PDB file of N, CA and C in Angstrom:
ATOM      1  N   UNK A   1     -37.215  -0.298  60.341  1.00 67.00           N
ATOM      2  CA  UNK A   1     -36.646   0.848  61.028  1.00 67.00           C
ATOM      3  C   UNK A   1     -36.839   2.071  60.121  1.00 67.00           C
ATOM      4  N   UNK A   2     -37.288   3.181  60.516  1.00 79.00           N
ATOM      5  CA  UNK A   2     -37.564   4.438  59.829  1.00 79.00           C
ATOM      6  C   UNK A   2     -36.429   4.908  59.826  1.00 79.00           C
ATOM      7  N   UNK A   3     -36.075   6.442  58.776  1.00 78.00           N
ATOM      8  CA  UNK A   3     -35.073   7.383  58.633  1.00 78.00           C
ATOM      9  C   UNK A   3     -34.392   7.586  59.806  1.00 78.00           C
ATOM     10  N   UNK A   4     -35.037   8.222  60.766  1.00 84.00           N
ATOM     11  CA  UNK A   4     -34.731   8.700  61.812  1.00 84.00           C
ATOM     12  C   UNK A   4     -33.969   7.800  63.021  1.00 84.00           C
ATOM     13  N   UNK A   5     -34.582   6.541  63.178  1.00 89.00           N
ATOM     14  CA  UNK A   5     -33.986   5.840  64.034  1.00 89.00           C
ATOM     15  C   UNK A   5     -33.050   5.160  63.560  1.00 89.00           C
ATOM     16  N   UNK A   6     -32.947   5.241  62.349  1.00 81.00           N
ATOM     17  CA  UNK A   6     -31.882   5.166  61.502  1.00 81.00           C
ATOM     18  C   UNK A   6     -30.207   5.683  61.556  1.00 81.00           C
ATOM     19  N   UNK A   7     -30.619   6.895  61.789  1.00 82.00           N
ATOM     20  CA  UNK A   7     -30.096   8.020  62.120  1.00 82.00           C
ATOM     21  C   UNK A   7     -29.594   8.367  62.893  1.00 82.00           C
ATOM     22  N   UNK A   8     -30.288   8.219  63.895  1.00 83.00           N
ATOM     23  CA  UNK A   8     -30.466   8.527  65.507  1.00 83.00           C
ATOM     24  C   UNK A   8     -29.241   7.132  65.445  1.00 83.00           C
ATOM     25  N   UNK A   9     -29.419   6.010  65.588  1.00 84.00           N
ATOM     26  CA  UNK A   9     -28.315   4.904  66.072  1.00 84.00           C
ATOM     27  C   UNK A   9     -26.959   5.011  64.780  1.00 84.00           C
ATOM     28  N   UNK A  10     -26.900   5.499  63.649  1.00 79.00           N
ATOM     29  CA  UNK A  10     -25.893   5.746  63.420  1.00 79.00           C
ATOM     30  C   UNK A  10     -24.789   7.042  63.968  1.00 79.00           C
ATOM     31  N   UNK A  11     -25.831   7.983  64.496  1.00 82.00           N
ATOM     32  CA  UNK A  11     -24.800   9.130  65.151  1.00 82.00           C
ATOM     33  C   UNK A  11     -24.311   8.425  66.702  1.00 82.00           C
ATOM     34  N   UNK A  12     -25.107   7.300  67.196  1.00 84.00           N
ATOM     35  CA  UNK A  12     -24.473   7.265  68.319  1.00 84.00           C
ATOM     36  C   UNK A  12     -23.558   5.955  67.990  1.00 84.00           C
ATOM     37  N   UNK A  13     -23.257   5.448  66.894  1.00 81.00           N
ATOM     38  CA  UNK A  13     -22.252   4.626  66.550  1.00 81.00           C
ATOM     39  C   UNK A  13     -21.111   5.644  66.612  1.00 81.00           C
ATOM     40  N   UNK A  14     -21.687   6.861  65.842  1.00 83.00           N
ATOM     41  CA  UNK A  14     -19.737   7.541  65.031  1.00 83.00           C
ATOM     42  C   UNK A  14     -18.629   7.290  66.904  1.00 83.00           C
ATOM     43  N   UNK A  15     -17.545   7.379  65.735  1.00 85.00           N
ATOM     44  CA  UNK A  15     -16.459   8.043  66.801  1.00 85.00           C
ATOM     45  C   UNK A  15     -16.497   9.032  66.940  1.00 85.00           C
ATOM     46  N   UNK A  16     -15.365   9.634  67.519  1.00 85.00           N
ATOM     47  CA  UNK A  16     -14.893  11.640  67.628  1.00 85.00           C
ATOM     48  C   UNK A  16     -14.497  11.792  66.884  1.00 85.00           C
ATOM     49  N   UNK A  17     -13.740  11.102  66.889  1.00 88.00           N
ATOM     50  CA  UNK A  17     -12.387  11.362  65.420  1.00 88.00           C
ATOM     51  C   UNK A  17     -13.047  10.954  64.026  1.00 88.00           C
ATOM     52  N   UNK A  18     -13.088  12.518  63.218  1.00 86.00           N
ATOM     53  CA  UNK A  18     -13.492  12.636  61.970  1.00 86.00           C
ATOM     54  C   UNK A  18     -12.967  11.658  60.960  1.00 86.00           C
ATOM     55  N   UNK A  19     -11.909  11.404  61.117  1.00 90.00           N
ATOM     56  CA  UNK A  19     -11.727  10.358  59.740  1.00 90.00           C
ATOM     57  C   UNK A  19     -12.449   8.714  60.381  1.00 90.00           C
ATOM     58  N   UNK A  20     -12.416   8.606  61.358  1.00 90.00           N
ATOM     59  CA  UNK A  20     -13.155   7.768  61.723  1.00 90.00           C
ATOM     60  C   UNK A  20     -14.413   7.629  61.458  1.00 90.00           C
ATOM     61  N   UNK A  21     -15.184   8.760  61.831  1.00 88.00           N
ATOM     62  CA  UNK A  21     -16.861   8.784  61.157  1.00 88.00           C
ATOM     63  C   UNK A  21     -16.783   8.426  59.982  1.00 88.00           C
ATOM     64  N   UNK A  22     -15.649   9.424  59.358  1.00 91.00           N
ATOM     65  CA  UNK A  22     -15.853   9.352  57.969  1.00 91.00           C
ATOM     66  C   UNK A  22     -15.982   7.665  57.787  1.00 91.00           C
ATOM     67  N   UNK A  23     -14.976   7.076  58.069  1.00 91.00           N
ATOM     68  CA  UNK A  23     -14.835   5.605  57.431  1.00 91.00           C
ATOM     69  C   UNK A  23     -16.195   4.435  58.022  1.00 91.00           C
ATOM     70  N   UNK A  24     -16.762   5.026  59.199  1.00 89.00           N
ATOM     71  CA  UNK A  24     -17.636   4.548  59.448  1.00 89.00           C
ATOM     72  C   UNK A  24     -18.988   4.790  58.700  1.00 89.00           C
ATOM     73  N   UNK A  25     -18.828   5.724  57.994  1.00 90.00           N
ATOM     74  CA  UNK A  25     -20.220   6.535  57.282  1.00 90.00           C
ATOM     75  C   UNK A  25     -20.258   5.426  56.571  1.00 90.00           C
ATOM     76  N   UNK A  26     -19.034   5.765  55.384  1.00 93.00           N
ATOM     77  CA  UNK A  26     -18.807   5.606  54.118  1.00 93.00           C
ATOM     78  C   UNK A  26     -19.060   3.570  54.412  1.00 93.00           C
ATOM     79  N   UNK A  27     -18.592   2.813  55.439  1.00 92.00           N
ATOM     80  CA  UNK A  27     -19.466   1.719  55.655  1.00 92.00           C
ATOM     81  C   UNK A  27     -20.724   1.228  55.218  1.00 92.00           C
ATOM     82  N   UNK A  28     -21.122   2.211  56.301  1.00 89.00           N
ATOM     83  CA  UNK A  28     -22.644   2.021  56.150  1.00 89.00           C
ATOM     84  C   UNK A  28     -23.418   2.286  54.874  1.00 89.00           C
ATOM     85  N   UNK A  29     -22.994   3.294  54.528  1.00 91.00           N
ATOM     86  CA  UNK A  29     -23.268   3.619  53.194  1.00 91.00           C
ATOM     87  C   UNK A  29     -22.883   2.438  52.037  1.00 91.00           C
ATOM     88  N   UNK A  30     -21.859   1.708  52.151  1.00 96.00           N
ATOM     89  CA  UNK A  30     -21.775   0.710  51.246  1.00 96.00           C
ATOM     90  C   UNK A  30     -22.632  -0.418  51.160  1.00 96.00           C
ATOM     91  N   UNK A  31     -22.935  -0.715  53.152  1.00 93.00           N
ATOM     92  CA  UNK A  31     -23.679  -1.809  53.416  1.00 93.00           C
ATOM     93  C   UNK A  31     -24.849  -1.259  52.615  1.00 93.00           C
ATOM     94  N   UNK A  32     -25.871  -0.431  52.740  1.00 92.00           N
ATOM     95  CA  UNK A  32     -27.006  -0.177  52.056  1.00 92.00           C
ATOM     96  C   UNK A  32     -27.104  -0.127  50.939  1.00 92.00           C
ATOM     97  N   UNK A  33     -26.254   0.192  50.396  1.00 96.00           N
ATOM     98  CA  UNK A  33     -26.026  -0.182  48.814  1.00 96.00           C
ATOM     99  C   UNK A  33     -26.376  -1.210  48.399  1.00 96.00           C
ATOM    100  N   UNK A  34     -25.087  -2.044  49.192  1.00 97.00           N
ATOM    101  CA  UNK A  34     -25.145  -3.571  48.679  1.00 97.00           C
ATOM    102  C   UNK A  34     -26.863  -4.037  49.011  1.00 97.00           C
ATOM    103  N   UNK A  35     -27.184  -3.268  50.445  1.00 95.00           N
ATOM    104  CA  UNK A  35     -28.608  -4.159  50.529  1.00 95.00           C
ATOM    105  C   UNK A  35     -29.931  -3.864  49.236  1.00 95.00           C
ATOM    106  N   UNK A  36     -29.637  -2.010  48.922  1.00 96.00           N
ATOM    107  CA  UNK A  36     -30.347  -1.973  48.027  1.00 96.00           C
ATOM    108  C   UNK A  36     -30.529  -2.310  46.779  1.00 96.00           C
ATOM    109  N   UNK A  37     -29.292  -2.663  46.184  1.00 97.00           N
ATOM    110  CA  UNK A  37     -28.803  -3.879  44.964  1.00 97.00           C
ATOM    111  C   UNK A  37     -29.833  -5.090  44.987  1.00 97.00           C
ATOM    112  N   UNK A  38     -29.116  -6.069  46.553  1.00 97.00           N
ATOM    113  CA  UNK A  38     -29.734  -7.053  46.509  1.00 97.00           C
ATOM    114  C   UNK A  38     -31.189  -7.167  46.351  1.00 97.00           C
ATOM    115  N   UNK A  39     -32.114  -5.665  47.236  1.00 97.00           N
ATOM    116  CA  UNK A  39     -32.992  -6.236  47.280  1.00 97.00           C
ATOM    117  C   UNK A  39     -33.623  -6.101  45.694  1.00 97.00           C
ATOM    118  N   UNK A  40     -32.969  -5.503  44.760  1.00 97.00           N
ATOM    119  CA  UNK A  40     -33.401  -4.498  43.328  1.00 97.00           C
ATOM    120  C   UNK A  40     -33.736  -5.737  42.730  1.00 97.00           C
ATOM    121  N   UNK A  41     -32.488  -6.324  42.649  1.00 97.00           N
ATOM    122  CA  UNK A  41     -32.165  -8.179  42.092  1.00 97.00           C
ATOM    123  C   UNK A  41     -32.986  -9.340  42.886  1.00 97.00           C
ATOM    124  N   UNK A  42     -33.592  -9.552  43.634  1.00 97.00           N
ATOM    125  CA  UNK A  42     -34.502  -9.920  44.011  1.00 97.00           C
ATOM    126  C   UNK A  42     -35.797 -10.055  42.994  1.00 97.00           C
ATOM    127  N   UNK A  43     -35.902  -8.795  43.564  1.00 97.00           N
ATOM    128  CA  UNK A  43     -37.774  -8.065  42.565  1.00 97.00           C
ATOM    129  C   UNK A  43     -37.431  -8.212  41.298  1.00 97.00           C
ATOM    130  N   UNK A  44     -36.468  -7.947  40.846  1.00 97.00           N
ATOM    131  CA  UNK A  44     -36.151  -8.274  39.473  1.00 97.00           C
ATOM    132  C   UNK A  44     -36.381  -9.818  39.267  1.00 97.00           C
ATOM    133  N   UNK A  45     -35.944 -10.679  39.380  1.00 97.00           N
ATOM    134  CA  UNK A  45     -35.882 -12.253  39.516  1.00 97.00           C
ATOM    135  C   UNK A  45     -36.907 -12.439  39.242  1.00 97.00           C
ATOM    136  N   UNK A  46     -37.368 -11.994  40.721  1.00 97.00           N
ATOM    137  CA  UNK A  46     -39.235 -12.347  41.127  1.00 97.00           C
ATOM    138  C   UNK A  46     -40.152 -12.026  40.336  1.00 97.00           C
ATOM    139  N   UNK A  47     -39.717 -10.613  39.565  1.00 97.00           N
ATOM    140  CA  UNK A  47     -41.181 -10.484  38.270  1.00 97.00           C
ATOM    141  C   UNK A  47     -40.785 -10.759  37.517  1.00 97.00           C
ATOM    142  N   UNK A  48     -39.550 -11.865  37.004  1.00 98.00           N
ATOM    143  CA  UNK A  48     -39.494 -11.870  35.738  1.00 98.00           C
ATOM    144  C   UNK A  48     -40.419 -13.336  35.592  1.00 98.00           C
ATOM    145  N   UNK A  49     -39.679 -13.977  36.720  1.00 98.00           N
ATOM    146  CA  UNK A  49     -40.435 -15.221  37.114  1.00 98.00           C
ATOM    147  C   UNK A  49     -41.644 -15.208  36.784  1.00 98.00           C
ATOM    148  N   UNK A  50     -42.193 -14.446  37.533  1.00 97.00           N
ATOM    149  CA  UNK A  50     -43.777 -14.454  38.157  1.00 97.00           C
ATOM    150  C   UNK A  50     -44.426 -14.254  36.075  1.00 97.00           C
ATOM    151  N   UNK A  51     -43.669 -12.841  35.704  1.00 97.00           N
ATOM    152  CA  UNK A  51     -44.159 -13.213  33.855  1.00 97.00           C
ATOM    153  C   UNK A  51     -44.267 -14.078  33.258  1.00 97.00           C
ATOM    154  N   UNK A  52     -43.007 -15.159  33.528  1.00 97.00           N
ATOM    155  CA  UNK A  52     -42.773 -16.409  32.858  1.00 97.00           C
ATOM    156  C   UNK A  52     -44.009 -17.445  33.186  1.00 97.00           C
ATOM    157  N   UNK A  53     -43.986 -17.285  34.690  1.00 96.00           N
ATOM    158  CA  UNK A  53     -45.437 -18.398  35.311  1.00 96.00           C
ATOM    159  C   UNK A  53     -46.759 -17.809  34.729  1.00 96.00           C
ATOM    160  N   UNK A  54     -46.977 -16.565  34.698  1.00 95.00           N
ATOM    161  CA  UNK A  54     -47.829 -16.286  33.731  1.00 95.00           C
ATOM    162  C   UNK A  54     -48.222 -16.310  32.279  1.00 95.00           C
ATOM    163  N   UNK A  55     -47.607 -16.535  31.336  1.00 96.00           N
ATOM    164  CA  UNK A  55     -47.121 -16.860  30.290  1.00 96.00           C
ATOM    165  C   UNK A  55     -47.398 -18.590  30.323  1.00 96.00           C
ATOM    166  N   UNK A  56     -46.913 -19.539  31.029  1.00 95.00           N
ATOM    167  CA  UNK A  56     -47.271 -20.664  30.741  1.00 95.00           C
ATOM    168  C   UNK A  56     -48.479 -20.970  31.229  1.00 95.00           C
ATOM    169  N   UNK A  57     -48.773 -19.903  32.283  1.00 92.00           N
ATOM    170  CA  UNK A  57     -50.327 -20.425  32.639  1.00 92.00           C
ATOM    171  C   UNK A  57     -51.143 -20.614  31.217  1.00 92.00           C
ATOM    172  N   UNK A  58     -51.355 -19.501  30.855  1.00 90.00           N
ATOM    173  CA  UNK A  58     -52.029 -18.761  29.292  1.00 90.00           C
ATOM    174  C   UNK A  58     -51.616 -19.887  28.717  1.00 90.00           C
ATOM    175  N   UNK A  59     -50.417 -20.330  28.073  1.00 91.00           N
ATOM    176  CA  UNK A  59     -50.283 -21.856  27.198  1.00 91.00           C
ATOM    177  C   UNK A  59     -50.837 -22.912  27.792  1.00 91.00           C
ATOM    178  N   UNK A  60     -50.787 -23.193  28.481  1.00 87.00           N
ATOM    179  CA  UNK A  60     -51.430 -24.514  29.047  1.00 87.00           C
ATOM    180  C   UNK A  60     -52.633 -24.170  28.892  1.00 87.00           C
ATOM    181  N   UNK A  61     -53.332 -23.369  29.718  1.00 81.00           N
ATOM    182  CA  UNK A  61     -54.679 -23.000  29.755  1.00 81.00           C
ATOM    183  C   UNK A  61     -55.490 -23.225  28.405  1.00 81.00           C
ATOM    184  N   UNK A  62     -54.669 -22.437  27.371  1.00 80.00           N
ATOM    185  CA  UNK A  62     -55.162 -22.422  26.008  1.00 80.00           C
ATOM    186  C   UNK A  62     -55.122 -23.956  25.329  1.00 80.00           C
ATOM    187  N   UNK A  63     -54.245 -24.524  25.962  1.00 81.00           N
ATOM    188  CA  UNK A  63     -54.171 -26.097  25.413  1.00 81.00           C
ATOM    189  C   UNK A  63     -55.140 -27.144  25.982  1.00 81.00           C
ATOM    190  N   UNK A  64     -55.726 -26.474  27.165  1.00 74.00           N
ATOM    191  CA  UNK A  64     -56.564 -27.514  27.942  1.00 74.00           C
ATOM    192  C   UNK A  64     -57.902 -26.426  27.157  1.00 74.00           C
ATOM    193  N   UNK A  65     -58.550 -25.912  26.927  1.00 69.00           N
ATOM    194  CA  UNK A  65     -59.305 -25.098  26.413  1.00 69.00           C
ATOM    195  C   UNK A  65     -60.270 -25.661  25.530  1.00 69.00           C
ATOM    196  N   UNK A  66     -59.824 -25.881  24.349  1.00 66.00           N
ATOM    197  CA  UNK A  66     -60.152 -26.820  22.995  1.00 66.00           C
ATOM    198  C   UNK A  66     -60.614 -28.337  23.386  1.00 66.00           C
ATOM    199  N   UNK A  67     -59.799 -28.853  24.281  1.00 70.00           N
ATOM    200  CA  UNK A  67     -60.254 -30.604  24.258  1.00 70.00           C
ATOM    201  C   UNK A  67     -61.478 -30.087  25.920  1.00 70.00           C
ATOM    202  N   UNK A  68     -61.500 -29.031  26.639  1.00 67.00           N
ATOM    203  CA  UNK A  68     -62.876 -28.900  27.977  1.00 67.00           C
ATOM    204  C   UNK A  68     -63.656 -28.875  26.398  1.00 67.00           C
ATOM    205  N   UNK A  69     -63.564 -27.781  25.621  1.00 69.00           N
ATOM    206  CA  UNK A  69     -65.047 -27.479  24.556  1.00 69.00           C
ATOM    207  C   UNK A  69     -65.489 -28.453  24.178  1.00 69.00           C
ATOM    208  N   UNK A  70     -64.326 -29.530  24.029  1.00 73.00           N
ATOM    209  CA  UNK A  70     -65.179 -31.015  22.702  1.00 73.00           C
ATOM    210  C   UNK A  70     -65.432 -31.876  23.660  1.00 73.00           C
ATOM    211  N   UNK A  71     -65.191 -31.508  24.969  1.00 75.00           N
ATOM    212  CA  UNK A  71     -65.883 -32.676  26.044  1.00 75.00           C
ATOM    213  C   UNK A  71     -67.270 -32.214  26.161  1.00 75.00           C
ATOM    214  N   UNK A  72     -67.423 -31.281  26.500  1.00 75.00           N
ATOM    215  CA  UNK A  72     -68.744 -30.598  26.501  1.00 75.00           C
ATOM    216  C   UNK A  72     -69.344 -30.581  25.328  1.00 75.00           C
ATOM    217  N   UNK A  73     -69.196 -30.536  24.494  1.00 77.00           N
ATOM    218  CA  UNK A  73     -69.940 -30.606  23.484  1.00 77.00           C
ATOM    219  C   UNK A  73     -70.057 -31.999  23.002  1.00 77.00           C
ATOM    220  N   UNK A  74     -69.768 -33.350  23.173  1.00 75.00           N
ATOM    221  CA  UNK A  74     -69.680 -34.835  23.458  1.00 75.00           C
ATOM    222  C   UNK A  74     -70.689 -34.990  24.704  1.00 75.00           C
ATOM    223  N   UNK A  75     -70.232 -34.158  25.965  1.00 77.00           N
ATOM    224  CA  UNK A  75     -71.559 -34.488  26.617  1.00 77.00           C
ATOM    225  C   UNK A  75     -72.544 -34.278  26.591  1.00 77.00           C
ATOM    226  N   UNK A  76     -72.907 -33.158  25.676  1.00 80.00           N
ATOM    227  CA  UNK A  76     -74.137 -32.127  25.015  1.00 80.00           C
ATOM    228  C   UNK A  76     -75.029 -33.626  23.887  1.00 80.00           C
ATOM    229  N   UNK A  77     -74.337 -33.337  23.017  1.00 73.00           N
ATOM    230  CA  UNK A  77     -74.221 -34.535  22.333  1.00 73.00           C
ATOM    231  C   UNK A  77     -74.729 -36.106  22.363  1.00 73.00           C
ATOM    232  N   UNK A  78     -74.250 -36.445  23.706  1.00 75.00           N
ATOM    233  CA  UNK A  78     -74.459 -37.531  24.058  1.00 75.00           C
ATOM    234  C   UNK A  78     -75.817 -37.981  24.671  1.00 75.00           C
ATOM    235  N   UNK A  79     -76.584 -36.961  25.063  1.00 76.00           N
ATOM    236  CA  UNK A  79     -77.730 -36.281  25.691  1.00 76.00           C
ATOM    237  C   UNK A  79     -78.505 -36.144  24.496  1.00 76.00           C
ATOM    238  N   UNK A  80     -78.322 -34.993  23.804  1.00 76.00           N
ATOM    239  CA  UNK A  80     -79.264 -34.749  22.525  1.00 76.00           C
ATOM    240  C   UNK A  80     -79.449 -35.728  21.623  1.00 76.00           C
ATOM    241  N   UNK A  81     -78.475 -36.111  21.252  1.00 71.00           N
ATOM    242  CA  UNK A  81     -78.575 -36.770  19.816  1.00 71.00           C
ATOM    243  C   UNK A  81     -77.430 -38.176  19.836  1.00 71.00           C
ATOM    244  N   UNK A  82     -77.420 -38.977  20.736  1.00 68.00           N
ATOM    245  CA  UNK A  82     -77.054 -40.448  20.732  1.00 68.00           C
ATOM    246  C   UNK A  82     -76.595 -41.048  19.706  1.00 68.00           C
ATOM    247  N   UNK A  83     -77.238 -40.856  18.413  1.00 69.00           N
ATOM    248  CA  UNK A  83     -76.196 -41.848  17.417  1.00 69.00           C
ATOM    249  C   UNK A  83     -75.628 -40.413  16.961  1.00 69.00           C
ATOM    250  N   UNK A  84     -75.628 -39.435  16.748  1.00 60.00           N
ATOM    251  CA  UNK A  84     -74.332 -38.835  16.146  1.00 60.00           C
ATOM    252  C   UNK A  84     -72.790 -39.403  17.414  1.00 60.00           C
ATOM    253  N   UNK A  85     -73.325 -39.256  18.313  1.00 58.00           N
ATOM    254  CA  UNK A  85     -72.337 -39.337  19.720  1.00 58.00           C
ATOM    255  C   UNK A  85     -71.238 -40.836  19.514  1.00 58.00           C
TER     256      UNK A  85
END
């Protein structure tokens, strides 16, 4: 939902009676809060996560790294030169 229609259906919520809007504003205004919190804490979560999953990718990766090279180079090996192998 954009600004406007936003807008547009909260003026045809208000009451007449001003302290009424008022308390109806000041509602809505809390609800969005709270939603814009939640959604803050969300994304927050989510990239911290998403760093962390990145971060162990890189370790693992780096740990599987070293023993792909000495396979390949065993199968290199094994090909070229048989009794070193």
């Amino acid at each position: 939902m954009d600004n406007d229609t936003y807008i547009d259906s909260l003026k045809a919520k208000l009451p007449e009676d001003p302290k009424e809007a008022i308390e109806t504003l000041l509602k809505e205004a809390a609800t969005a809060e709270k939603r814009r919190r939640d959604t803050q804490s969300s994304y927050t979560k989510t990239r911290q996560e998403n760093l962390r999953l990145a971060k162990e990718r890189e370790y693992l990766m780096n740990q599987v790294s070293p023993s792909v090279k000495a396979s390949e180079e065993l199968d290199t090996l094994k090909f070229e030169d048989p009794d070193k192998w």
